[in-house]
PDB file of C-alpha atoms in Angstrom:
ATOM      1  CA  MET A 240       0.000   0.000   0.000  1.00 41.00           C
ATOM      2  CA  ALA A 241       1.245   3.432  -0.885  1.00 56.00           C
ATOM      3  CA  ASN A 242       2.129   5.862   1.861  1.00 82.00           C
ATOM      4  CA  LEU A 243      -0.748   8.384   2.037  1.00 84.00           C
ATOM      5  CA  LEU A 244       1.662  11.302   2.372  1.00 84.00           C
ATOM      6  CA  GLY A 245       4.100  10.140  -0.305  1.00 88.00           C
ATOM      7  CA  THR A 246       7.716   9.130  -0.003  1.00 88.00           C
ATOM      8  CA  ASP A 247      10.942  11.070   0.136  1.00 88.00           C
ATOM      9  CA  TYR A 248      14.646  10.324  -0.041  1.00 89.00           C
ATOM     10  CA  LEU A 249      17.965  12.141  -0.106  1.00 92.00           C
ATOM     11  CA  PRO A 250      19.414  13.074  -3.512  1.00 93.00           C
ATOM     12  CA  ASP A 251      22.887  12.024  -4.650  1.00 92.00           C
ATOM     13  CA  TYR A 252      24.284  15.459  -3.812  1.00 91.00           C
ATOM     14  CA  VAL A 253      23.471  18.359  -1.495  1.00 93.00           C
ATOM     15  CA  PRO A 254      21.316  20.877  -3.395  1.00 95.00           C
ATOM     16  CA  THR A 255      22.040  24.589  -3.133  1.00 95.00           C
ATOM     17  CA  GLN A 256      19.615  27.004  -1.486  1.00 96.00           C
ATOM     18  CA  ASP A 257      18.578  28.301  -4.931  1.00 96.00           C
ATOM     19  CA  GLU A 258      17.764  24.765  -6.062  1.00 96.00           C
ATOM     20  CA  LYS A 259      15.691  24.188  -2.940  1.00 97.00           C
ATOM     21  CA  THR A 260      13.799  27.445  -3.483  1.00 96.00           C
ATOM     22  CA  ILE A 261      12.959  26.716  -7.120  1.00 96.00           C
ATOM     23  CA  ALA A 262      11.905  23.159  -6.217  1.00 96.00           C
ATOM     24  CA  LEU A 263       9.703  24.553  -3.450  1.00 95.00           C
ATOM     25  CA  LEU A 264       8.090  26.986  -5.904  1.00 95.00           C
ATOM     26  CA  SER A 265       7.304  24.161  -8.323  1.00 95.00           C
ATOM     27  CA  HIS A 266       5.190  22.542  -5.598  1.00 95.00           C
ATOM     28  CA  LEU A 267       3.551  25.771  -4.406  1.00 95.00           C
ATOM     29  CA  SER A 268       2.560  26.613  -7.988  1.00 93.00           C
ATOM     30  CA  PHE A 269      -0.411  24.314  -7.242  1.00 90.00           C
ATOM     31  CA  PHE A 270      -2.165  27.397  -5.849  1.00 90.00           C
ATOM     32  CA  LEU A 271      -1.543  29.796  -8.776  1.00 90.00           C
ATOM     33  CA  PHE A 272      -0.275  28.165 -11.978  1.00 88.00           C
ATOM     34  CA  PRO A 273      -0.761  24.405 -11.510  1.00 85.00           C
ATOM     35  CA  PHE A 274       0.325  23.090 -14.899  1.00 85.00           C
ATOM     36  CA  ILE A 275       2.338  25.882 -16.418  1.00 93.00           C
ATOM     37  CA  ALA A 276       4.868  26.685 -13.686  1.00 94.00           C
ATOM     38  CA  PRO A 277       6.184  23.157 -12.978  1.00 95.00           C
ATOM     39  CA  LEU A 278       6.341  22.367 -16.698  1.00 94.00           C
ATOM     40  CA  VAL A 279       8.284  25.568 -17.471  1.00 95.00           C
ATOM     41  CA  ILE A 280      10.609  24.957 -14.515  1.00 96.00           C
ATOM     42  CA  TYR A 281      11.182  21.386 -15.682  1.00 95.00           C
ATOM     43  CA  ILE A 282      11.935  22.433 -19.267  1.00 95.00           C
ATOM     44  CA  ILE A 283      14.325  25.203 -18.212  1.00 95.00           C
ATOM     45  CA  LYS A 284      16.149  23.419 -15.379  1.00 94.00           C
ATOM     46  CA  ASN A 285      16.048  19.794 -16.609  1.00 92.00           C
ATOM     47  CA  ASN A 286      19.674  19.743 -17.773  1.00 93.00           C
ATOM     48  CA  GLU A 287      21.017  22.029 -15.035  1.00 94.00           C
ATOM     49  CA  SER A 288      19.728  20.459 -11.839  1.00 95.00           C
ATOM     50  CA  PRO A 289      18.440  16.928 -11.343  1.00 95.00           C
ATOM     51  CA  PHE A 290      17.037  18.027  -7.964  1.00 96.00           C
ATOM     52  CA  ILE A 291      14.854  20.747  -9.482  1.00 96.00           C
ATOM     53  CA  ALA A 292      13.885  18.516 -12.409  1.00 96.00           C
ATOM     54  CA  ALA A 293      12.734  15.745 -10.061  1.00 95.00           C
ATOM     55  CA  HIS A 294      10.557  18.119  -8.041  1.00 96.00           C
ATOM     56  CA  ALA A 295       9.134  19.933 -11.067  1.00 96.00           C
ATOM     57  CA  LYS A 296       8.123  16.731 -12.845  1.00 95.00           C
ATOM     58  CA  GLU A 297       6.558  15.300  -9.666  1.00 95.00           C
ATOM     59  CA  ALA A 298       4.615  18.527  -9.152  1.00 95.00           C
ATOM     60  CA  PHE A 299       3.454  18.551 -12.788  1.00 96.00           C
ATOM     61  CA  ASN A 300       2.386  14.910 -12.658  1.00 95.00           C
ATOM     62  CA  PHE A 301       0.526  15.526  -9.395  1.00 95.00           C
ATOM     63  CA  HIS A 302      -1.271  18.556 -10.837  1.00 94.00           C
ATOM     64  CA  VAL A 303      -2.414  16.508 -13.846  1.00 94.00           C
ATOM     65  CA  ALA A 304      -3.654  13.675 -11.604  1.00 94.00           C
ATOM     66  CA  GLY A 305      -5.437  16.227  -9.419  1.00 93.00           C
ATOM     67  CA  ALA A 306      -7.133  17.803 -12.435  1.00 93.00           C
ATOM     68  CA  ILE A 307      -8.368  14.404 -13.598  1.00 94.00           C
ATOM     69  CA  ALA A 308      -9.691  13.632 -10.106  1.00 94.00           C
ATOM     70  CA  PHE A 309     -11.345  17.064  -9.996  1.00 93.00           C
ATOM     71  CA  CYS A 310     -13.137  16.396 -13.295  1.00 94.00           C
ATOM     72  CA  ILE A 311     -14.395  13.053 -12.007  1.00 93.00           C
ATOM     73  CA  CYS A 312     -15.630  14.650  -8.778  1.00 92.00           C
ATOM     74  CA  PHE A 313     -17.269  17.460 -10.735  1.00 91.00           C
ATOM     75  CA  ILE A 314     -19.217  14.940 -12.818  1.00 92.00           C
ATOM     76  CA  LEU A 315     -20.241  13.127  -9.625  1.00 92.00           C
ATOM     77  CA  ILE A 316     -21.741  16.342  -8.209  1.00 88.00           C
ATOM     78  CA  PHE A 317     -24.929  15.380 -10.019  1.00 86.00           C
ATOM     79  CA  LEU A 318     -25.054  12.217  -7.905  1.00 86.00           C
ATOM     80  CA  LEU A 319     -24.452  14.335  -4.765  1.00 85.00           C
ATOM     81  CA  ILE A 320     -21.344  12.362  -3.812  1.00 89.00           C
ATOM     82  CA  GLY A 321     -19.113  14.742  -5.762  1.00 87.00           C
ATOM     83  CA  ILE A 322     -19.416  17.644  -3.325  1.00 91.00           C
ATOM     84  CA  PRO A 323     -17.856  15.884  -0.316  1.00 93.00           C
ATOM     85  CA  MET A 324     -15.329  14.263  -2.642  1.00 94.00           C
ATOM     86  CA  LEU A 325     -14.292  17.702  -3.924  1.00 93.00           C
ATOM     87  CA  VAL A 326     -13.805  18.926  -0.354  1.00 94.00           C
ATOM     88  CA  VAL A 327     -11.672  15.894   0.521  1.00 94.00           C
ATOM     89  CA  LEU A 328      -9.720  16.218  -2.746  1.00 94.00           C
ATOM     90  CA  GLY A 329      -9.027  19.900  -2.083  1.00 93.00           C
ATOM     91  CA  LEU A 330      -7.857  19.319   1.476  1.00 96.00           C
ATOM     92  CA  TYR A 331      -5.749  16.305   0.529  1.00 94.00           C
ATOM     93  CA  GLY A 332      -4.198  18.115  -2.447  1.00 93.00           C
ATOM     94  CA  THR A 333      -3.357  21.094  -0.271  1.00 95.00           C
ATOM     95  CA  ALA A 334      -1.792  18.881   2.413  1.00 95.00           C
ATOM     96  CA  LEU A 335       0.330  16.995  -0.125  1.00 95.00           C
ATOM     97  CA  THR A 336       1.447  20.241  -1.743  1.00 95.00           C
ATOM     98  CA  ILE A 337       2.610  21.558   1.616  1.00 96.00           C
ATOM     99  CA  VAL A 338       4.431  18.287   2.367  1.00 95.00           C
ATOM    100  CA  GLY A 339       6.145  18.468  -1.045  1.00 95.00           C
ATOM    101  CA  ALA A 340       7.201  22.056  -0.443  1.00 96.00           C
ATOM    102  CA  ILE A 341       8.585  21.201   2.993  1.00 96.00           C
ATOM    103  CA  ARG A 342      10.539  18.237   1.628  1.00 96.00           C
ATOM    104  CA  ALA A 343      11.979  20.426  -1.132  1.00 96.00           C
ATOM    105  CA  SER A 344      13.069  23.047   1.387  1.00 96.00           C
ATOM    106  CA  GLU A 345      14.734  20.272   3.421  1.00 96.00           C
ATOM    107  CA  GLY A 346      16.720  19.181   0.361  1.00 96.00           C
ATOM    108  CA  ARG A 347      14.894  15.853  -0.053  1.00 96.00           C
ATOM    109  CA  ILE A 348      13.353  14.415  -3.220  1.00 95.00           C
ATOM    110  CA  TYR A 349       9.593  13.984  -2.757  1.00 95.00           C
ATOM    111  CA  GLU A 350       7.289  11.624  -4.638  1.00 94.00           C
ATOM    112  CA  TYR A 351       3.541  12.158  -4.440  1.00 93.00           C
ATOM    113  CA  PRO A 352       1.273   9.155  -3.866  1.00 91.00           C
ATOM    114  CA  PHE A 353      -1.422   8.172  -6.377  1.00 85.00           C
ATOM    115  CA  THR A 354       0.163  10.082  -9.250  1.00 87.00           C
ATOM    116  CA  ILE A 355       0.009   9.469 -12.970  1.00 85.00           C
ATOM    117  CA  HIS A 356       3.569   9.708 -14.296  1.00 87.00           C
ATOM    118  CA  LEU A 357       3.278  11.528 -17.617  1.00 85.00           C
ATOM    119  CA  ILE A 358       6.827  12.865 -17.360  1.00 82.00           C
ATOM    120  CA  ARG A 359       9.304  10.263 -16.148  1.00 79.00           C
TER     121      ARG A 359
END
């Protein structure tokens, strides 16, 4: 069974403070620019920093999985089960985003649970 808060591990090297900050921003983009920011960060920093690339692609993949889950919950609103599911999805997505941001600021690689891996 997957860990409900995801998994994390130490990277092969110690990331710089700038790398940690950019990785943190890729997670927190969930609140403003969910798809665009992590994808742009991944494209720009992919060859420069494996730490940033790992966080940006995890954040992007999580945002896509969250959007799919949101669409499913939105459809289920007509069956009345979608409203509580949307509340749970929003709270859970927010909690995981905060955990991802904290792990990035600690210099750890974070992997979200229940994520569709479009970018590997």
